[in-house]
Structure formats: C-alpha cells, structure tokens
Amino acid sequence: MDALLDFSGQRVIITGAASGFGKLLAEGLAQRGASLVLGDINQQAVDTLAAELRAGGAKVFSQLSNVSVEEDCRRLVDTAVSEFGGLDIAINNAGVAQDFVAFEEIDSVEWNRQWAVNVGGVQQGMRYQITQMKRQGSGHILNIASMAGLGGAPGIAAYAAAKHAVVGLTRSAAMELGPLNIRVNAACPYFTLTPMVAESPSAKVNGVEAMAATLSRGCALKRLGQPQEVANAMILLLSPQNTYMTGQCVAISGGASSL
Ligand SMILES: NC(=O)c1ccc[n+]([C@@H]2O[C@H](COP(=O)([O-])OP(=O)(O)OC[C@H]3O[C@@H](n4cnc5c(N)ncnc54)[C@H](O)[C@@H]3O)[C@@H](O)[C@H]2O)c1
C-alpha cells in the first residue's frame, strides 16, 4: 500500500460512525489498516458496521455514544487507550442537520439542539482527545464542520452558527496545541446526499432530485459530490504522511467556496 494511504497501526475514534461520512470513513480507514473505536446514538447500526469491519479483518470496537453526553465522549477515548494503547486520530463527525426555515422561525429548541450536538459534542470530545494526545505528545483531530461554517447559509442560520463555532474551536486548538505536536483541522463539505440531506424534510417535500439540482447551482462543478468522493478527500487529509498541516478548515465543495 502506498505510504500516503497506509493507516496501519493508526488508532482512530469516529463519532457518528453509523451513517453517511462517518460510516464511509470507518470503512475506508479499516480497509487501510486502522484500528477503530466507533460511536453513535444508533447502537444497532454502529454495532452492525463494526461486526462487518471485523469480519474483514480490522480491529474495531463500537459503543453507544451520544456526543452531547460528556461521559460518552470520555468512554470513546478510554476504549481507544485500553484496547489499542492510545489515540492517533480523532474524527468528530457526529452532527445534526437543521431544516430550512426563515431566520425568525429558529426557536430555542432548535438552537439548543444545534449547540448541544454540533458544538458541545465537538468541544467535549476534543477535551478528552486532547488530554490523551498531550500524554502521548502527538495526535491529529479532524472536525467535520461544513461550508456553512465558512460563510453565510440562508435558511439554516442555527446550523451555520454552530459550524462557525466548530471552525473557531479548530483554529484555536490548532494554535494552542501546535507546539505540543497535536494538529487540528476541519473538513468543510458542501451539501452531499448522505442520509442527513437525502432523507431531510426538504428532500421529502421537494424531491431529492429537485433539491440536488437547486443546490448544484451553488458550486463550480454544477453537481453535488457523491458521499464517497467527499469521504475520499477527508481520508487524504487524514493521511499519516500529511504532517505539516494544522489549523486549516478545508472546503470540500465542488468549488462552492470559489464563487
Ligand atoms: N451531508 C451534508 O451535506 C453535510 C455537509 C456538511 C457537513 N456535514 C456534516 O457531516 C457530518 C456527518 O453528517 P452526514 O451527512 O454523514 O449525516 P448522517 O445523518 O448520514 O450521519 C450522522 C450520524 O451521526 C449520528 N448522530 C447524530 N447525533 C448524534 C449524537 N448526539 N451523538 C452521536 N452520534 C450522533 C447519527 O446517528 C448518524 O449515524 C455532520 O457533522 C454534518 O453536519 C454534512
């Protein structure tokens, strides 16, 4: 295997691993030799995925894990340490969408949900991941933010505010932890037809194809990315050979960031 994509010996945590990008990352990293601890609120789905990856020869543990529960964030790190002896890569991927509504219709329930999962889940996870990485003197954290974290996102302002916060956490932690050999980056995808988007209320009302056609107009390639294409870019960022990159919030957007 090309060293750039060889994850042998890499000890990895993925949150929200049962679906979408998290699942594709788990599959892609397991195929390339990583040892994984997978968490999700959908225990059945994450356990099934872990069993499939183990059947393929990978070392994989799964657990019921809600990123908005601090104890669950700690347990993911504890499992990586007790089973694998440490933590090389942490992927804070779990997140929840916001349905498209006018700004003034965003109520405190939606706001608090966005903050608890999309921000609190990343911040709490990072606390325990960083504590372990400081003990080791090394580590890489990849937060899954969004293009909505890099610019305005009409109709999803609470989600955009939350993802901007993830960008702030990423850049701040990178500056603070760089001297300790701990790198922190974020991936910022554009709309992608994972279950989060393809099964959203808007997709149900308007149809997935119509929604994809509308959203495609916003990027240079004039098509939405396949989930696998986006996961591939994340895997490139995670390469154990990609060692001089930190504090970056990288658009994976079909060029939407260039318009
Ligand atoms: N799909 C997109 O268009 C898109 C674009 C930009 C960013 N993102 C981000 O990518 C990440 C993954 O999203 P996806 O598109 O793969 O969605 P998805 O809905 O397919 O997968 C999300 C996973 O997270 C899990 N999850 C939800 N809340 C959780 C919690 N509190 N604790 C632990 N797990 C939880 C879900 O059960 C699910 O398995 C999210 O952070 C999302 O905001 C997605």
Coordinates of C-alpha atoms and ligand atoms in Angstrom, one line a residue:
M1 CA 0.0 0.0 0.0
D2 CA 1.2 3.5 -0.8
A3 CA 2.6 5.0 2.4
L4 CA 0.4 8.1 1.9
L5 CA -2.7 6.0 2.4
D6 CA -1.3 3.4 4.8
F7 CA -3.1 3.7 8.2
S8 CA -1.6 0.6 9.7
G9 CA -1.2 1.0 13.4
Q10 CA -3.2 4.2 13.5
R11 CA -5.7 4.2 16.4
V12 CA -8.8 6.1 15.5
I13 CA -12.0 7.3 17.1
I14 CA -15.0 8.2 14.9
T15 CA -18.2 9.8 16.3
G16 CA -21.5 9.4 14.4
A17 CA -20.0 6.4 12.6
A18 CA -23.2 4.6 11.8
S19 CA -24.2 6.5 8.7
G20 CA -23.0 8.9 6.0
F21 CA -19.5 10.3 6.1
G22 CA -18.7 8.5 9.4
K23 CA -19.6 5.1 8.0
L24 CA -17.6 5.7 4.8
L25 CA -14.6 6.9 6.9
A26 CA -14.8 3.8 9.1
E27 CA -14.9 1.6 6.0
G28 CA -12.1 3.5 4.3
L29 CA -9.8 3.6 7.2
A30 CA -10.4 0.0 8.2
Q31 CA -9.5 -1.2 4.7
R32 CA -6.3 0.8 5.0
G33 CA -5.2 -0.8 8.3
A34 CA -6.5 1.4 11.0
S35 CA -7.8 0.2 14.4
L36 CA -11.1 1.9 15.2
V37 CA -13.4 2.9 18.0
L38 CA -16.8 3.8 16.6
G39 CA -19.5 5.7 18.4
D40 CA -23.1 6.6 17.5
I41 CA -26.5 7.1 19.1
N42 CA -27.8 4.4 16.7
Q43 CA -26.3 1.4 18.6
Q44 CA -27.7 -1.3 16.4
A45 CA -26.3 0.3 13.2
V46 CA -22.9 1.0 14.6
D47 CA -22.6 -2.5 16.1
T48 CA -23.5 -4.0 12.7
L49 CA -20.9 -1.9 10.9
A50 CA -18.2 -2.8 13.5
A51 CA -19.1 -6.5 13.0
E52 CA -18.8 -6.2 9.2
L53 CA -15.4 -4.5 9.5
R54 CA -14.1 -7.1 12.0
A55 CA -15.2 -9.8 9.6
G56 CA -13.0 -8.1 7.0
G57 CA -10.0 -8.4 9.4
A58 CA -10.0 -5.0 11.1
K59 CA -9.7 -4.3 14.8
V60 CA -12.9 -2.4 15.6
F61 CA -14.9 -1.7 18.7
S62 CA -18.3 0.0 18.8
Q63 CA -20.3 1.7 21.5
L64 CA -23.5 3.6 22.1
S65 CA -22.2 7.1 22.3
N66 CA -24.0 10.4 22.4
V67 CA -21.6 13.2 21.8
S68 CA -23.7 15.6 23.8
V69 CA -23.1 13.4 26.9
E70 CA -19.7 14.1 28.4
E71 CA -19.3 10.7 29.9
D72 CA -19.8 9.1 26.4
C73 CA -17.1 11.3 25.0
R74 CA -14.7 10.2 27.7
R75 CA -15.6 6.5 27.2
L76 CA -14.6 6.6 23.5
V77 CA -11.1 7.8 24.4
D78 CA -10.9 5.3 27.3
T79 CA -11.7 2.4 24.9
A80 CA -9.0 3.5 22.4
V81 CA -6.5 3.6 25.2
S82 CA -7.5 0.4 26.9
E83 CA -7.8 -1.6 23.7
F84 CA -5.2 -0.1 21.5
G85 CA -2.9 1.7 23.9
G86 CA -3.5 5.3 22.6
L87 CA -5.2 7.6 20.2
D88 CA -3.6 8.9 17.0
I89 CA -6.6 10.3 15.1
A90 CA -10.0 11.6 16.4
I91 CA -12.7 12.4 13.9
N92 CA -15.5 14.5 15.4
N93 CA -18.1 13.8 12.8
A94 CA -21.4 13.3 14.6
G95 CA -23.8 16.1 13.7
V96 CA -27.5 17.0 13.2
A97 CA -29.0 19.0 10.4
Q98 CA -31.3 21.9 10.6
D99 CA -34.3 22.1 8.3
F100 CA -34.6 25.2 6.1
V101 CA -36.7 27.9 7.8
A102 CA -36.7 31.6 8.0
F103 CA -34.3 33.1 10.4
E104 CA -37.0 34.3 12.8
E105 CA -38.5 30.8 13.0
I106 CA -35.5 29.4 14.6
D107 CA -36.6 28.7 18.2
S108 CA -34.7 27.9 21.3
V109 CA -35.3 24.2 20.9
E110 CA -33.6 24.1 17.6
W111 CA -30.8 26.5 18.7
N112 CA -30.1 24.4 21.8
R113 CA -30.1 21.2 19.8
Q114 CA -27.6 22.6 17.3
W115 CA -25.4 23.8 20.2
A116 CA -25.6 20.6 22.2
V117 CA -24.6 18.3 19.4
N118 CA -22.8 20.2 16.7
V119 CA -20.8 22.4 19.1
G120 CA -20.9 20.8 22.5
G121 CA -20.3 17.4 21.0
V122 CA -17.1 18.5 19.3
Q123 CA -15.8 20.6 22.2
Q124 CA -16.4 17.9 24.8
G125 CA -14.9 15.2 22.6
M126 CA -11.9 17.4 22.0
R127 CA -11.3 17.9 25.7
Y128 CA -10.8 14.1 26.3
Q129 CA -9.0 13.5 23.0
I130 CA -6.5 16.4 23.7
T131 CA -5.9 15.2 27.2
Q132 CA -4.8 11.8 25.9
M133 CA -2.8 13.3 23.0
K134 CA -0.9 15.5 25.4
R135 CA 0.1 12.4 27.4
Q136 CA 1.4 10.9 24.2
G137 CA 2.9 14.0 22.7
S138 CA 1.2 13.6 19.4
G139 CA -2.2 13.3 17.6
H140 CA -4.4 14.6 14.9
I141 CA -8.0 15.8 15.3
L142 CA -10.3 16.2 12.3
N143 CA -13.6 18.0 13.0
I144 CA -16.3 17.7 10.4
A145 CA -17.6 21.3 10.0
S146 CA -19.3 22.5 6.9
M147 CA -19.3 25.1 4.1
A148 CA -21.9 26.6 6.4
G149 CA -19.1 27.1 8.9
L150 CA -17.1 29.2 6.4
G151 CA -19.8 31.6 5.0
G152 CA -23.5 32.5 5.3
A153 CA -26.0 29.8 4.8
P154 CA -29.5 31.2 4.2
G155 CA -32.3 29.2 5.8
I156 CA -30.0 27.3 8.2
A157 CA -28.6 30.0 10.4
A158 CA -28.5 28.0 13.6
Y159 CA -26.6 25.2 11.8
A160 CA -24.3 27.7 10.2
A161 CA -23.6 29.4 13.6
A162 CA -22.8 26.0 15.1
K163 CA -20.5 25.1 12.3
H164 CA -18.7 28.5 12.5
A165 CA -18.2 27.6 16.2
V166 CA -16.5 24.3 15.1
V167 CA -14.2 26.3 12.9
G168 CA -13.4 28.6 15.8
L169 CA -12.7 25.6 18.1
T170 CA -10.5 24.0 15.3
R171 CA -8.4 27.1 14.7
S172 CA -8.0 28.0 18.4
A173 CA -7.0 24.4 19.4
A174 CA -4.5 24.2 16.5
M175 CA -2.8 27.4 17.6
E176 CA -2.7 26.2 21.3
L177 CA -1.6 22.7 20.6
G178 CA 0.7 23.0 17.7
P179 CA 3.7 23.4 20.0
L180 CA 2.8 20.1 21.6
N181 CA 2.8 18.2 18.2
I182 CA -1.0 17.9 18.2
R183 CA -2.6 19.0 14.9
V184 CA -6.3 20.1 14.5
N185 CA -8.0 20.6 11.2
A186 CA -11.6 20.6 9.9
A187 CA -13.2 19.4 6.7
C188 CA -16.0 21.6 5.4
P189 CA -18.2 19.8 2.9
Y190 CA -20.9 21.3 0.7
F191 CA -24.3 19.7 0.6
T192 CA -23.9 16.0 0.0
L193 CA -26.6 13.4 -0.4
T194 CA -25.9 11.4 2.7
P195 CA -28.9 10.3 4.7
M196 CA -28.7 13.7 6.6
V197 CA -29.7 15.5 3.4
A198 CA -31.3 12.9 1.2
E199 CA -33.8 12.0 4.0
S200 CA -34.4 15.5 5.2
P201 CA -37.8 17.1 5.4
S202 CA -36.9 19.4 2.4
A203 CA -35.9 16.4 0.3
K204 CA -39.2 14.7 1.2
V205 CA -41.3 17.8 0.2
N206 CA -39.4 18.8 -2.9
G207 CA -37.9 15.5 -4.0
V208 CA -34.2 14.7 -3.8
E209 CA -33.5 15.3 -7.5
A210 CA -35.1 18.8 -7.4
M211 CA -33.3 19.7 -4.3
A212 CA -29.9 18.4 -5.7
A213 CA -30.5 20.4 -8.9
T214 CA -31.1 23.6 -6.9
L215 CA -28.1 23.1 -4.6
S216 CA -25.8 22.2 -7.5
R217 CA -26.2 25.7 -8.9
G218 CA -24.2 26.9 -6.0
C219 CA -20.9 25.2 -6.9
A220 CA -18.5 25.3 -9.8
L221 CA -18.8 21.6 -10.8
K222 CA -22.6 22.1 -11.0
R223 CA -23.3 18.7 -9.4
L224 CA -23.4 17.6 -5.8
G225 CA -20.5 15.4 -4.6
Q226 CA -21.0 11.7 -4.1
P227 CA -20.6 10.9 -0.4
Q228 CA -17.7 8.7 -1.3
E229 CA -15.9 11.5 -3.1
V230 CA -16.2 13.7 -0.1
A231 CA -15.0 10.9 2.3
N232 CA -12.1 10.3 0.0
A233 CA -11.0 13.9 0.4
M234 CA -11.3 13.5 4.2
I235 CA -9.1 10.4 4.1
L236 CA -6.4 12.3 2.1
L237 CA -6.5 15.0 4.9
L238 CA -6.1 12.3 7.5
S239 CA -3.1 10.6 5.8
P240 CA -0.4 9.8 8.4
Q241 CA 2.0 11.4 5.9
N242 CA 0.1 14.7 5.9
T243 CA 2.0 16.0 8.9
Y244 CA 2.6 19.8 8.2
M245 CA -1.0 20.8 8.0
T246 CA -2.8 22.3 11.0
G247 CA -5.5 24.9 11.8
Q248 CA -7.0 24.5 8.3
C249 CA -10.7 24.4 7.6
V250 CA -10.7 22.8 4.2
A251 CA -13.6 23.2 1.8
I252 CA -14.7 20.0 0.0
S253 CA -17.3 21.8 -2.0
G254 CA -17.1 21.2 -5.8
G255 CA -15.8 24.8 -5.9
A256 CA -18.7 26.4 -4.0
S257 CA -16.0 28.2 -1.9
S258 CA -14.5 29.7 -5.1
L259 CA -17.7 31.5 -6.3
Ligands
LIG1 N1 -24.3 15.7 4.3 C1 -24.0 17.0 4.1 O1 -24.5 17.7 3.2 C2 -23.0 17.7 5.1 C3 -22.4 18.9 4.6 C4 -21.6 19.5 5.5 C5 -21.3 18.9 6.7 N2 -21.9 17.8 7.1 C6 -21.5 17.2 8.4 O2 -21.0 15.9 8.3 C7 -21.2 15.2 9.5 C8 -21.8 13.9 9.2 O3 -23.0 14.1 8.6 P1 -23.7 13.1 7.5 O4 -24.0 13.9 6.3 O5 -22.8 11.9 7.3 O6 -25.0 12.7 8.3 P2 -25.8 11.3 8.6 O7 -27.1 11.8 9.2 O8 -25.7 10.4 7.5 O9 -24.8 10.7 9.8 C9 -24.7 11.4 11.0 C10 -24.5 10.3 12.1 O10 -24.4 11.0 13.4 C11 -25.1 10.3 14.3 N3 -25.5 11.2 15.4 C12 -26.4 12.2 15.4 N4 -26.5 12.8 16.6 C13 -25.5 12.2 17.4 C14 -25.1 12.3 18.7 N5 -25.7 13.3 19.5 N6 -24.1 11.6 19.2 C15 -23.5 10.6 18.4 N7 -23.9 10.4 17.1 C16 -24.9 11.1 16.6 C17 -26.4 9.7 13.6 O11 -27.0 8.7 14.2 C18 -25.7 9.3 12.2 O12 -25.3 8.0 12.3 C19 -22.1 16.1 10.4 O13 -21.3 16.8 11.3 C20 -22.7 17.1 9.4 O14 -23.1 18.3 9.9 C21 -22.7 17.1 6.3

